[in-house]
Every structure is written in structure tokens, then in C-alpha cells.
Tab-separated table of C-alpha atoms in Angstrom:
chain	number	residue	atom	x	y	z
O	1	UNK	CA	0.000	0.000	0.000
O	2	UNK	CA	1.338	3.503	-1.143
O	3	UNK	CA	1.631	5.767	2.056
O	4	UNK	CA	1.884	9.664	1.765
O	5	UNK	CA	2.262	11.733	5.405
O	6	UNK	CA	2.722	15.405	4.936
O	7	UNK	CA	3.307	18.041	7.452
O	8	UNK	CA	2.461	15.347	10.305
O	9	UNK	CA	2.546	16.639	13.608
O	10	UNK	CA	1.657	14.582	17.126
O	11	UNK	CA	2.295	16.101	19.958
O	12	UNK	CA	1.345	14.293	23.572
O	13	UNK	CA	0.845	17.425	26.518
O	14	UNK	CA	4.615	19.113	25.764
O	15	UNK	CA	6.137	16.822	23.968
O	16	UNK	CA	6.345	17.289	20.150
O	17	UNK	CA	6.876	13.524	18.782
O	18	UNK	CA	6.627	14.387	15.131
O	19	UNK	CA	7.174	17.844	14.098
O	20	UNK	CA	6.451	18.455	10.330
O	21	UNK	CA	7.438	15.280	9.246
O	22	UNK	CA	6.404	14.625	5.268
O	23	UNK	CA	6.862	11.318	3.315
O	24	UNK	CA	6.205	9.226	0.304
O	25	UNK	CA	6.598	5.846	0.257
O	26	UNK	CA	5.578	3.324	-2.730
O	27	UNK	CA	3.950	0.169	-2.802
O	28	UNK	CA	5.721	-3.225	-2.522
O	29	UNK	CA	9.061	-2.469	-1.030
O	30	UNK	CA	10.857	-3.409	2.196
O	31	UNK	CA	11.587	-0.073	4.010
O	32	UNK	CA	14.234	0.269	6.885
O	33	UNK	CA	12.572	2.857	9.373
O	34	UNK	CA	16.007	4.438	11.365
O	35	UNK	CA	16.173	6.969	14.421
O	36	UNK	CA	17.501	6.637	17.785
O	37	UNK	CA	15.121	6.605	20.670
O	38	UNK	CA	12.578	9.170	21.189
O	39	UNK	CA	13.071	10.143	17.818
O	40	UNK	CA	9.259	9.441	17.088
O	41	UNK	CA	9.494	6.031	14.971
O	42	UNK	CA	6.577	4.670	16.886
O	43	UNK	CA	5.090	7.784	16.956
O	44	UNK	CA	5.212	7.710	13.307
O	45	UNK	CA	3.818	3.637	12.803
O	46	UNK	CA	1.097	4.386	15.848
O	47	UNK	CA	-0.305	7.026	13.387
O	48	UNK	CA	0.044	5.206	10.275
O	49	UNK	CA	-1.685	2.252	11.823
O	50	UNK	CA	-4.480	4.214	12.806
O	51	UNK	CA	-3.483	3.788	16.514
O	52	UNK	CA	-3.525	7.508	17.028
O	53	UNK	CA	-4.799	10.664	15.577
O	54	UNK	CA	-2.546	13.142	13.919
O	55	UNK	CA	-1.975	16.551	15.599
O	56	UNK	CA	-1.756	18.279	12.250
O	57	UNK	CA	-0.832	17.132	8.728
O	58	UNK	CA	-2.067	14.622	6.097
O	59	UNK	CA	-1.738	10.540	6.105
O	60	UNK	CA	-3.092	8.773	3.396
O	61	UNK	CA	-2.859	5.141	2.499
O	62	UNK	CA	-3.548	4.009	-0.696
O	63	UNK	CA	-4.912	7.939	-1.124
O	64	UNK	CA	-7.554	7.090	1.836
O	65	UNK	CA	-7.131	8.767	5.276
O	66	UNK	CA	-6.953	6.068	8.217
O	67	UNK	CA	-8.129	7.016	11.533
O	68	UNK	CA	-11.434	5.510	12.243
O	69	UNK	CA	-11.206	4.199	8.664
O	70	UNK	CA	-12.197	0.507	9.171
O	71	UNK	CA	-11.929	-0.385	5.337
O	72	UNK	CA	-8.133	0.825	5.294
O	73	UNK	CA	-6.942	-0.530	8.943
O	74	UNK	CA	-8.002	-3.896	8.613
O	75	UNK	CA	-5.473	-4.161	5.618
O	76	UNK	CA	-2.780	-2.951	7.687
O	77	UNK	CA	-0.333	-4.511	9.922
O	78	UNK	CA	1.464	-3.196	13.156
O	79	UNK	CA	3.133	-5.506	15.713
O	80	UNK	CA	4.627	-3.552	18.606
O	81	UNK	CA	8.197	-4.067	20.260
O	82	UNK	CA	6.324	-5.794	22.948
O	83	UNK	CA	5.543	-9.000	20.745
O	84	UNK	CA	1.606	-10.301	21.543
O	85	UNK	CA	0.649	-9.099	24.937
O	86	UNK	CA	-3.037	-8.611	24.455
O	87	UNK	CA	-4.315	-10.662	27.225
O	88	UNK	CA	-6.304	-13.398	24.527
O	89	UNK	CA	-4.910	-16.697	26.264
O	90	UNK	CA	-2.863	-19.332	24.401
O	91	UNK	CA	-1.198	-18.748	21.118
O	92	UNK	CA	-3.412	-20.553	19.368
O	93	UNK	CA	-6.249	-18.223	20.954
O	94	UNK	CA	-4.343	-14.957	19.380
O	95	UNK	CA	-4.053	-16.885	15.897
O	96	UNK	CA	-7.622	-17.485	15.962
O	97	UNK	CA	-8.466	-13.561	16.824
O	98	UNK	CA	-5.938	-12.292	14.107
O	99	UNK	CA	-7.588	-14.852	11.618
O	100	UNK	CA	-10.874	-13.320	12.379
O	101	UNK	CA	-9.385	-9.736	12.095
O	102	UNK	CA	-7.212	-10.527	9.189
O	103	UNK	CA	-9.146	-10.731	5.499
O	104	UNK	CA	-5.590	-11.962	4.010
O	105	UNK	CA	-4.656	-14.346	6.531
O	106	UNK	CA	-2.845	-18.070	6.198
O	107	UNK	CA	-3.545	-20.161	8.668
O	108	UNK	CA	-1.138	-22.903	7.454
O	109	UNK	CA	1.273	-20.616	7.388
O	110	UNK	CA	0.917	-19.416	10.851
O	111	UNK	CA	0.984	-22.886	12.184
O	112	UNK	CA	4.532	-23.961	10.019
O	113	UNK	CA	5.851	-20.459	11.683
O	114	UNK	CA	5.278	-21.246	15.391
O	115	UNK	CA	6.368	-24.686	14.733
O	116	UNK	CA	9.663	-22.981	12.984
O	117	UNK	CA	9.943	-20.252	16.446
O	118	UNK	CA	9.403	-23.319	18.553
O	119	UNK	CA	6.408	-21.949	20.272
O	120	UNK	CA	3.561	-24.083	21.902
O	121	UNK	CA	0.190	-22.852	20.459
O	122	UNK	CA	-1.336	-24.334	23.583
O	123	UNK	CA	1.120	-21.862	26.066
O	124	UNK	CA	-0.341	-19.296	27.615
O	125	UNK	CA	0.881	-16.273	25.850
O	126	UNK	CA	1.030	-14.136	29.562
O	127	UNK	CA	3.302	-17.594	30.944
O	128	UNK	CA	5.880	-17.177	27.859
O	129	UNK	CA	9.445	-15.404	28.077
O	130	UNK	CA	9.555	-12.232	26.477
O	131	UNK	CA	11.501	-13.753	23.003
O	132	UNK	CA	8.473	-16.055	22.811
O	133	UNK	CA	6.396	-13.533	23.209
O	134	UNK	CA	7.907	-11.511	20.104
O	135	UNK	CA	8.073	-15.039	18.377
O	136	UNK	CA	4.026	-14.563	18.599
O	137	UNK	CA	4.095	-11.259	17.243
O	138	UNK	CA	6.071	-11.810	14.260
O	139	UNK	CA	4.014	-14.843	13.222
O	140	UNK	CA	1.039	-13.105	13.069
O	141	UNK	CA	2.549	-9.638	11.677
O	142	UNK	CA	4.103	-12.316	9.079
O	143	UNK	CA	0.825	-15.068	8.507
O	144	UNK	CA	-1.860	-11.626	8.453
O	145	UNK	CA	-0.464	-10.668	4.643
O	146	UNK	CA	-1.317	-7.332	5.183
O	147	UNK	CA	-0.629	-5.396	2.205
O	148	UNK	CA	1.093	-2.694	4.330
O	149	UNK	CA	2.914	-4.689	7.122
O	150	UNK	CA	4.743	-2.919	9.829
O	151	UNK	CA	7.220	-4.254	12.222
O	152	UNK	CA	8.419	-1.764	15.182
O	153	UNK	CA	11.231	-3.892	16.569
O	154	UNK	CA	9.198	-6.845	17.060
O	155	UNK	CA	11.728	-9.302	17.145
O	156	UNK	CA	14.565	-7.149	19.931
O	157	UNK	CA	13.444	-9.854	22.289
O	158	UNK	CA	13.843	-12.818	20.155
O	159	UNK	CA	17.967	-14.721	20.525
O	160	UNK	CA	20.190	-14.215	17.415
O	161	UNK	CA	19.033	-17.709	15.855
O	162	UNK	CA	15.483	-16.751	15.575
O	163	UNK	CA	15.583	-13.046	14.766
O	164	UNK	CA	17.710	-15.070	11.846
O	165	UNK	CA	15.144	-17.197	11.242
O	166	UNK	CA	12.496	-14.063	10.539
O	167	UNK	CA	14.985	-12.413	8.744
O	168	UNK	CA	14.465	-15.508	6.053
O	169	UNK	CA	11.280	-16.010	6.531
O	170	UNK	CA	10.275	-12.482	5.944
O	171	UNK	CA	12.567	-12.084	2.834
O	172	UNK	CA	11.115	-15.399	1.258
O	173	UNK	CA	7.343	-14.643	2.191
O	174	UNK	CA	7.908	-11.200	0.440
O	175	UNK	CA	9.305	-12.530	-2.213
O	176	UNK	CA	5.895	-15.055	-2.487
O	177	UNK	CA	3.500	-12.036	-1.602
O	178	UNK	CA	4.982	-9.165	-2.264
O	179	UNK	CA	3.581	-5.986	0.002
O	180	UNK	CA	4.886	-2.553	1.403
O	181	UNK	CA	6.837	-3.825	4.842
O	182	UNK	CA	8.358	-1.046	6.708
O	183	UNK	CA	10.989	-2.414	9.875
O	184	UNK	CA	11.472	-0.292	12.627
O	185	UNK	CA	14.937	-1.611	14.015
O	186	UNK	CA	18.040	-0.540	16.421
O	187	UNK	CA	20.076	-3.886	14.835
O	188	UNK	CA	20.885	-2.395	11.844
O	189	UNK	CA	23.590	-4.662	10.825
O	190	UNK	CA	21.603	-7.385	11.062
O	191	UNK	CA	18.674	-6.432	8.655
O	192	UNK	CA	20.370	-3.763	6.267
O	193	UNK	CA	20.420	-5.689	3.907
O	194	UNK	CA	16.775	-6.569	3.368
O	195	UNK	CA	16.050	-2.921	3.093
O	196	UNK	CA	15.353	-1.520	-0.460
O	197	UNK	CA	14.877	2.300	0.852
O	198	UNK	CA	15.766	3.491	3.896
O	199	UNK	CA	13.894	5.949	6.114
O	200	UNK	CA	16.120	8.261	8.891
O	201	UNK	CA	14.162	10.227	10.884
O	202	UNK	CA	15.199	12.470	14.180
O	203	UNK	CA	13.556	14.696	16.372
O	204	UNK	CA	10.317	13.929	14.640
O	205	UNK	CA	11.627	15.033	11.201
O	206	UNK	CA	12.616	13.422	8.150
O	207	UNK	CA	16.194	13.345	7.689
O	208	UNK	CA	16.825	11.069	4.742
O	209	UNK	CA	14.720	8.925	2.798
O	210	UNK	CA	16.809	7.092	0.108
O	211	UNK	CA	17.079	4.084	-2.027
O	212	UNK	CA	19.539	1.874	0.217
O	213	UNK	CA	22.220	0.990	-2.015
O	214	UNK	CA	22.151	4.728	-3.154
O	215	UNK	CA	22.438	5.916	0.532
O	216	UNK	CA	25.588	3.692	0.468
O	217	UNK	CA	26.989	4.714	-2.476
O	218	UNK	CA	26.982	8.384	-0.875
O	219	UNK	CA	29.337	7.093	2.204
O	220	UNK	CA	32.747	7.139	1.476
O	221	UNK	CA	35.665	6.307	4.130
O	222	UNK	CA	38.703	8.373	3.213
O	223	UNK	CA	41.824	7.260	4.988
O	224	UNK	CA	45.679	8.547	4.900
O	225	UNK	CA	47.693	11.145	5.896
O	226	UNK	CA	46.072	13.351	7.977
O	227	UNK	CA	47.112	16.325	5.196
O	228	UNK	CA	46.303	14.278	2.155
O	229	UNK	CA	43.320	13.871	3.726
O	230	UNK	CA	41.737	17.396	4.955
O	231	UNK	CA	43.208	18.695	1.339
O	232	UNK	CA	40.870	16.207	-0.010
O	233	UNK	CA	38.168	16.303	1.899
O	234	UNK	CA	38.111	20.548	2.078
O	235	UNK	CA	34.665	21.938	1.154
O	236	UNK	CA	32.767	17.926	1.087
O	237	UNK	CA	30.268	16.805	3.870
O	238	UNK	CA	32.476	15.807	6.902
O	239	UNK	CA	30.269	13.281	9.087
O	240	UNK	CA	33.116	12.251	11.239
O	241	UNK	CA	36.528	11.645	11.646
O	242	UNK	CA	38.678	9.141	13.629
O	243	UNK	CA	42.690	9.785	14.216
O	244	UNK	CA	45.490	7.179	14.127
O	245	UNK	CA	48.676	8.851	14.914
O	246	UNK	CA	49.707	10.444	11.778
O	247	UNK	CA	46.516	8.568	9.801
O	248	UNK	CA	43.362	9.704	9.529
O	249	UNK	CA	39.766	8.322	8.548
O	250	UNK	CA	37.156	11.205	7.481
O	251	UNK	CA	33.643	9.821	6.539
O	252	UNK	CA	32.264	11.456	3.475
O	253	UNK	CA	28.369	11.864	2.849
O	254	UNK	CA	28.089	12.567	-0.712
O	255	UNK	CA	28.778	11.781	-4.555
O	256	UNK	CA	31.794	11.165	-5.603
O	257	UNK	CA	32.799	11.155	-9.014
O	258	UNK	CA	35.236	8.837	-10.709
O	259	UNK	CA	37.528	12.107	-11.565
O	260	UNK	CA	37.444	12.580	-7.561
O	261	UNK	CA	37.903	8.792	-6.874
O	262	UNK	CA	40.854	8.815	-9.282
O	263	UNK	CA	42.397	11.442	-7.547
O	264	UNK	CA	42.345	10.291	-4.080
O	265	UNK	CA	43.434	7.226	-5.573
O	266	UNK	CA	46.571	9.347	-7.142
O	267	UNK	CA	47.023	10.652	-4.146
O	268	UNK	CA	47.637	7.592	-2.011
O	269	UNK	CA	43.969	7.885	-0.399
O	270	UNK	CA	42.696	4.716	0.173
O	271	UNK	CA	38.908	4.931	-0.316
O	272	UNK	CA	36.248	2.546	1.081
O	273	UNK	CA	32.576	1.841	1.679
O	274	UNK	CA	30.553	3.244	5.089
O	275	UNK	CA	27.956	0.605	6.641
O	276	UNK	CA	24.589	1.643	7.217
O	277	UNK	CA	25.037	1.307	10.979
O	278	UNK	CA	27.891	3.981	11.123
O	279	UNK	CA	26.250	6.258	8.176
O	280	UNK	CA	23.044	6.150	10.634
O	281	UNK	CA	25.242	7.253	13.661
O	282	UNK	CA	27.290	9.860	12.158
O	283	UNK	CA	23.396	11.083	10.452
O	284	UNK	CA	21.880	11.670	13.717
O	285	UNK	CA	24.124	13.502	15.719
O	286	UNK	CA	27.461	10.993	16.353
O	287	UNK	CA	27.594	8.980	19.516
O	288	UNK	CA	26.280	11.277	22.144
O	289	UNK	CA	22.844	11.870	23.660
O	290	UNK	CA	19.706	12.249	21.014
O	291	UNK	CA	19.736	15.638	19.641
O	292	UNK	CA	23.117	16.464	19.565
O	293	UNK	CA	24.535	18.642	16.706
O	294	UNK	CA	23.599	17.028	13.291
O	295	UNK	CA	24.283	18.029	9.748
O	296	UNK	CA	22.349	20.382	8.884
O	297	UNK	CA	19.163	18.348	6.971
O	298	UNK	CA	18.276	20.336	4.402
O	299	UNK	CA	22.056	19.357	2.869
O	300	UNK	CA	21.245	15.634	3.619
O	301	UNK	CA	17.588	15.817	2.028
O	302	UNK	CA	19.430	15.790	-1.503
O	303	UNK	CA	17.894	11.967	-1.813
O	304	UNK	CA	14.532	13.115	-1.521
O	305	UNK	CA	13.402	13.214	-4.601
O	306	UNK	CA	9.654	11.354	-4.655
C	1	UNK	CA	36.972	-0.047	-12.216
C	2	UNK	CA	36.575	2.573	-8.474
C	3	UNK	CA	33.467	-0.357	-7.900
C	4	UNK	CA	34.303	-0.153	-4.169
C	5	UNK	CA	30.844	1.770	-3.493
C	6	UNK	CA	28.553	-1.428	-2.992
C	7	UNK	CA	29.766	-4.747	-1.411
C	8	UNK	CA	26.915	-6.739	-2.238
C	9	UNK	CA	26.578	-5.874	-5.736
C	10	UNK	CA	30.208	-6.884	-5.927
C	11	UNK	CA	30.138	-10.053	-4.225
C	12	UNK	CA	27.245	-11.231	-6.433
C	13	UNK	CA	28.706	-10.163	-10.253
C	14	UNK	CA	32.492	-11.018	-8.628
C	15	UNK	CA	31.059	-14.152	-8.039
C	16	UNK	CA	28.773	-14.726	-11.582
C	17	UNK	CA	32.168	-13.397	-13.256
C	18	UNK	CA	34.195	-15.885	-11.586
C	19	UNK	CA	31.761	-18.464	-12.890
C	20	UNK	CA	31.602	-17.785	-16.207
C	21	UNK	CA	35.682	-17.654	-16.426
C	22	UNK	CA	36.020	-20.812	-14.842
C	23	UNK	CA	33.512	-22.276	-17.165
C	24	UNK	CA	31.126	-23.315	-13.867
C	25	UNK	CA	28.539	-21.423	-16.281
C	26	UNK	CA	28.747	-22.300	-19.479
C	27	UNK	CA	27.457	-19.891	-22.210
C	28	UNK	CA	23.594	-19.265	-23.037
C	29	UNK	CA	23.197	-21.148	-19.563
C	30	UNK	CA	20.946	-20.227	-16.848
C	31	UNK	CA	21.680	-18.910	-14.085
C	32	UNK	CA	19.678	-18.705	-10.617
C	33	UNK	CA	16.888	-16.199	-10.426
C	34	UNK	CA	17.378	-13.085	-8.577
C	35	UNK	CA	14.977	-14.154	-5.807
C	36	UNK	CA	17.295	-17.701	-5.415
C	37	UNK	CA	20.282	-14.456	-5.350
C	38	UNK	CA	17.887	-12.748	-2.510
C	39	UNK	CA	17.392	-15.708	-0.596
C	40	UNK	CA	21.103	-17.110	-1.016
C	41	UNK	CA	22.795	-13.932	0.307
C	42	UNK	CA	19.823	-12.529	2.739
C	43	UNK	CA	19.230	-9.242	0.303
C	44	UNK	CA	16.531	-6.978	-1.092
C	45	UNK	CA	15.820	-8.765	-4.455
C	46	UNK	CA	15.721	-5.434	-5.949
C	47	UNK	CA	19.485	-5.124	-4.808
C	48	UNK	CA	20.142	-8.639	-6.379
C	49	UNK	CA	18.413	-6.811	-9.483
C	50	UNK	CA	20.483	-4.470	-9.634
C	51	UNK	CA	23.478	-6.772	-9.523
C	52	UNK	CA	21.947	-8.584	-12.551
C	53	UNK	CA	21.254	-5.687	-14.593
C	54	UNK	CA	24.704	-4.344	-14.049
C	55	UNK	CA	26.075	-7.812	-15.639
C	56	UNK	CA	23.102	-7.799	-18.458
C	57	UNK	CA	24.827	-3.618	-19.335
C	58	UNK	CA	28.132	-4.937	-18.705
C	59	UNK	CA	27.105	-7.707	-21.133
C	60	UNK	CA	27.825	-10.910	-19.410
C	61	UNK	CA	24.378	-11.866	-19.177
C	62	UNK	CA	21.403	-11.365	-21.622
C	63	UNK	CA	17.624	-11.552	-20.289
C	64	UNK	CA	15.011	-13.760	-22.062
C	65	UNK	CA	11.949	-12.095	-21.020
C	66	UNK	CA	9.417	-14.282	-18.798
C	67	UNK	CA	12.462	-16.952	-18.267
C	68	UNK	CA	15.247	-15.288	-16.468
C	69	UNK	CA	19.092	-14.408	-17.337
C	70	UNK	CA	21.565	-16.198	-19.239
C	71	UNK	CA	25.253	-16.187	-19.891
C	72	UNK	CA	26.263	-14.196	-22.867
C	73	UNK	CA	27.878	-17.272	-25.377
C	74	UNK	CA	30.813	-14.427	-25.651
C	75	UNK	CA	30.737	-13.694	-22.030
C	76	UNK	CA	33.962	-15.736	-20.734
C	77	UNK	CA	35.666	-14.487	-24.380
C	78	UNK	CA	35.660	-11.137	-23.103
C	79	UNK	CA	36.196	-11.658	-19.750
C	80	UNK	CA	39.440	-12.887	-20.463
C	81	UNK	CA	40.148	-9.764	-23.040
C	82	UNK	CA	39.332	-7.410	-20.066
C	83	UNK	CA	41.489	-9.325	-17.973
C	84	UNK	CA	44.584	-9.694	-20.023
C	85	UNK	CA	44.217	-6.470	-20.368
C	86	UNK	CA	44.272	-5.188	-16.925
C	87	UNK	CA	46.594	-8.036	-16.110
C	88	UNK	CA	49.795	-5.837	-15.985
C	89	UNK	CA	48.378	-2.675	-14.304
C	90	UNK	CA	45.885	-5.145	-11.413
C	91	UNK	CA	48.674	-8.211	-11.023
C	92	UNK	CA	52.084	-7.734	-12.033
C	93	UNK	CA	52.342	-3.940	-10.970
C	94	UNK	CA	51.128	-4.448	-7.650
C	95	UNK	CA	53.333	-7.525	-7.122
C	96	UNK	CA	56.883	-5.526	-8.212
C	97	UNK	CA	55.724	-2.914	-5.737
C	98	UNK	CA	55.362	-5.319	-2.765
C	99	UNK	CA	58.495	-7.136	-4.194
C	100	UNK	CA	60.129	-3.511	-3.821
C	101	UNK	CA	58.702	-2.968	-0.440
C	102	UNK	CA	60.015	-5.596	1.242
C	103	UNK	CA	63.641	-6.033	-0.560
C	104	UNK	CA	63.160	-9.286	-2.948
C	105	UNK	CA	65.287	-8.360	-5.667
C	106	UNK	CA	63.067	-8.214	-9.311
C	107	UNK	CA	65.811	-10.732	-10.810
C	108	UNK	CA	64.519	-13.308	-7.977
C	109	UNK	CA	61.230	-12.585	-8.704
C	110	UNK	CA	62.077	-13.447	-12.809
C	111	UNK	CA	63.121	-16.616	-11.168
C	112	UNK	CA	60.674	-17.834	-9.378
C	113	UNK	CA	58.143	-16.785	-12.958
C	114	UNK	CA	60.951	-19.153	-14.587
C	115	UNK	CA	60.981	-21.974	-12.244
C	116	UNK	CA	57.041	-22.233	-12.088
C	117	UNK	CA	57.059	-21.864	-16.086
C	118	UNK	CA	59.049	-25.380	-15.795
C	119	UNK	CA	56.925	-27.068	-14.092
């Protein structure tokens, strides 16, 4: 399902969670939704999910607004960090429910999942550990086919072998039925690579939206001699750098041609790729406390171009 | 030939490349579909995509439309062109510089290309 926000503002009492955030995303991809705590990605899904009204703005899906708009929420997806805790009884109870609630649901699907996450659909979902708990969630976020399925870290409480095990179950299920998936995540290592656009956000604002591979491509590591280096790097987007003695490691946010590459090459720069993780950091603010200094935005918004 | 920008899109035509030189894919033969790519290496299969269309420009591998990708029947041909090519400027010049580095004289070095010619 096609998604458009614009100017969306929530605010709770005080506290502004989304401040004039505005968005576009197509149909049928698997988006990466980025942004350190309390930057408002729940925020953000809780509205798009038609868990809570908008302050201000616009949110359409599929062109249709969504709060209190039965024949669009039923078709979407949200399973919260906190797994399945509505109090519904075994797991097999909270199937049952989501089949009810879910016109695109698979119940033979559901069942091969929970075998696959090891769970007990007779369990008590209240009596299971917090993992099996998420286990829960992600089966039915994955078995309810909803044509816009969200994920907002569903699967932190799950152990490394079955967040793995969703990782491939999600990517071949998409690849079966494809729909518009957006995962919220901190473990961005871990799923980068199912992303196919990326979505930073900070402070309630947009900061990037970008096609993964090109977000990437626009990270460059930039190592040498520390005057080879600042020479080269004089007048481009500095996100960070790191020191080594005499060596030094500046991470570049932006294009660089091949004349450029050439030249650092020329130079005796060696030149290498950023992961998303550290592109993500050095995005929002470096390593300190939420809302430190950040590039300005408006210079990182150059991707924005739906 | 500065392709150090995306890892995965390396890894994937490195690895198709590699393939086809070694004659593991032979030409005007299949090869997996970019979902089997997706699956195999835990990616977007629009990044796979991309990997594929970058060999189908670079001309390795030709698309027949509702079947999947092939290997070019010339593909491994001019693999080899592009790497003879390069050979001197990617192999031999690094290897005299290292030789430099750490002291092994270039006349050992003619040697030892001598020696393994023998064998």
C-alpha cells in the first residue's frame, strides 16, 4: 500500500513527537525505518496504523485517510516491540483472533511459523518469556499478509538464531506475496540488507529517505595522511573523523565522481565503503545523547526526490 | 573499475564473473533467479536486481523475457580480453611494488616466474 504523510505533527501534553514530518513511500518495497530513541518512529507507525490521531498534517494510504477508517486498517499490519501481549490466552487463541481480524490471513502458514519459532500454540501467551512472546508477534505480523505490514522492533526480544530465522522467513514470504513492509529496528547490521529504501528520521523530522544501495553509495571512508586527507576532503560533507597517529579516517556523505575517486586514488587515499550502521550514527548527531549537533538536513535531504 | 561503493553488488557479479571464467557457467546457460540471489545472500531482491542488470549492461548476461538471465555465449571471451588487459596494471604492478617494499630483488622474482614456467 502507497503511504503519503505530509506536514504530520503529534504532539502528547509538551512533547512534540513528530514535528512536520512529510513522506512518500511506494507500494511493494521493504523499508528500513532508522532513528535513535525518542526520535518518534513509533510515533510515526502508531499514526500510520491508525493507533492515534494526527496533531496536524495529512496521512493517506492508498490515497484514503486512516483514523477511524475501518476499510483501510483492517489491511494494515502493526506488531509492537512488545511481541503479543493482548491478554487473549494461548497462542493458538491470538491466531484465531488475528484470523478473524485478518481478510488476508494463512492459517497454514501461521501454524509452520510457530512450529519454525518453537512456540507451543497451547502456552499461555502471559506464561511465555519475552523472546516467545515476540516469536508470537512476528508470526502473526508475518501469517496476516497485510498489504502494508509494519514491524516496530518486534523481534529485539527474540535470541540471534530466531531473529535469523524471521529475517528468512520475511525475505522469502515477500518474495511469495509481495507488500509494502516497513521495519522499525536498532540492529541495523543485522537487517540492512533486506532494506530496499531506507527511512532516517530524528527529532520527529525526516532526515533522509533514500534508495539503500544509493544511501551507500553516498558514504565514502577516506583514509591517509592526515594532510592528504583534509586537502581532499576541504569543502565535502564531513560526518566524522577518527585519528590514528599520523593517519586519519574522514567519513564522506556525498557523490563522488570517478575524476574525484581517481584522484584520491593518485594521491595515495585509500577509499572505502561506510555501513549503514555507522552512516546512521554519524546522520543523527554521532555517539552522544539524542539531539546532539547534526548536519544540517536540508544538505542531507538531496535523496529526496519522490 | 573505483566499484568499491557497494559490497553486495560486488560479491554477487564477482562471483557470476568468476563463474563464467572458470567455465562453472557455461554460455547461453541459466543462471539462478534473482529471488534464489535474494534468498542465497539474505538481500533486497531489488538489490540482487540491480546486480543482474549491471552484468546484463556490462554484457555478461542477456535476459530472455518471462524466463530469467543467461550467460552471454561471448561472455567468458571477453572476460578474459578485459582481464589480459588489466593483467599488468591489477597483477604484475602491484606484485613488483610489494616485491620492492620488502627487498626481494626483481631478478629473484624473474626466477621464481621461470621456475614455475618449468613445471
Amino acid at each position: 500500500m502507497r503511504i503519503d504523510v505530509e506536514g504530520l505533527v503529534l504532539r502528547y501534553g509538551d512533547v512534540t513527537a513528530l514535528d512536520g514530518l512529510t513522506l512518500s513511500l511506494e507500494p511493494g518495497k521493504i523499508y528500513g525505518l532508522l532513528g535513535r530513541n525518542g526520535s518518534g518512529k513509533t510515533s510515526l507507525l502508531s499514526v500510520l496504523a491508525g493507533f492515534r490521531r494526527q496533531t496536524a498534517g495529512d496521512v493517506r494510504i492508498d490515497g484514503r485517510p486512516v483514523f477511524e477508517n475501518g476499510s483501510v486498517t483492517g489491511r494494515i499490519s502493526l506488531i509492537r516491540d512488545t511481541g503479543e501481549t493482548v491478554d487473549i490466552g494461548s497462542a493458538e487463541d491470538a491466531i484465531f483472533f488475528a484470523e478473524w481480524l485478518r481478510p488476508d490471513w494463512d492459517g497454514d502458514y501461521a501454524r509452520s511459523l510457530l512450529d519454525l519459532f518453537g512456540i507451543d500454540p497451547k502456552k499461555n501467551v502471559k506464561e511465555m518469556s519475552k523472546g516467545q512472546r515476540s516469536a508470537v508477534g512476528v508470526v502473526i505480523g508475518l501469517a496476516g499478509r497485510a498489504p502494508l505490514t509494519m514491524f516496530d522492533e518486534s523481534y529485539l526480544g527474540m535470541d540471534a538464531p530466531s531473529r535469523q530465522a524471521f529475517y528468512d522467513a520475511l525475505l522469502a514470504d515477500y518474495i511469495a506475496h509481495p507488500r509494502t513492509i516497513v521495519l522499525s529496528t536498532h540492529l541495523i547490521e543485522e537487517v540492512s540488507s533486506l532494506f530496499e529504501e531506507v527511512v532516517i528520521i530524528d527529532r520527529g523530522r525526516l532526515v533522509v529517505h533514500e534508495e539503500s544501495q544509493a544511501l551507500l553509495s553516498r558514504g565514502t571512508a577516506v583514509t591517509g595522511p592526515t594532510a592528504q586527507v583534509d586537502a581532499f576532503t576541504a569543502g565535502l560533507t564531513v560526518l566524522g573523523a577518527r585519528q590514528l597517529g599520523p593517519t586519519k579516517s574522514a567519513m564522506l556523505y556525498g557523490d563522488l565522481d570517478d575524476a574525484r575517486r581517481g584522484e584520491a586514488a593518485a594521491s595515495g587515499l585509500e577509499l572505502g565503503p561506510i555501513d549503514l550502521q555507522d552512516l546512521f550514527i554519524h546522520l543523527t548527531g554521532g555517539s552522544g545523547t539524542s539531539g546532539a549537533e547534526a548536519p544540517p538536513a536540508a544538505e542531507l535531504r538531496t535523496g529526496e526526490t519522490r | 573499475m573505483f566499484d568499491d561503493r557497494s559490497p553486495i553488488y560486488r560479491q554477487i557479479a564477482d562471483r557470476i564473473k568468476a563463474d563464467v571464467l572458470s567455465e562453472a557457467l557455461k554460455g547461453d546457460e541459466q543462471v539462478m533467479s534473482t529471488n534464489q540471489y535474494a534468498a542465497f545472500y539474505r538481500i533486497n531482491p531489488a538489490t540482487a536486481a540491480k546486480a543482474f542488470q549491471q552484468l546484463v549492461e556490462e554484457g555478461v548476461l542477456y535476459k530472455k523475457r518471462g524466463i530469467g538471465m543467461f550467460v552471454s555465449p561471448d561472455a567468458r571471451d571477453a572476460l578474459r580480453a578485459e582481464r589480459r588487459e588489466n593483467f599488468f596494471t591489477d597483477v604484475v604492478d602491484p606484485m613488483v611494488a610489494q616485491a620492492k617494499t620488502v627487498g626481494i630483488p626483481l631478478g629473484d622474482v624473474i626466477e621464481r616466474i621461470k621456475q614455475l614456467e618449468e613445471r
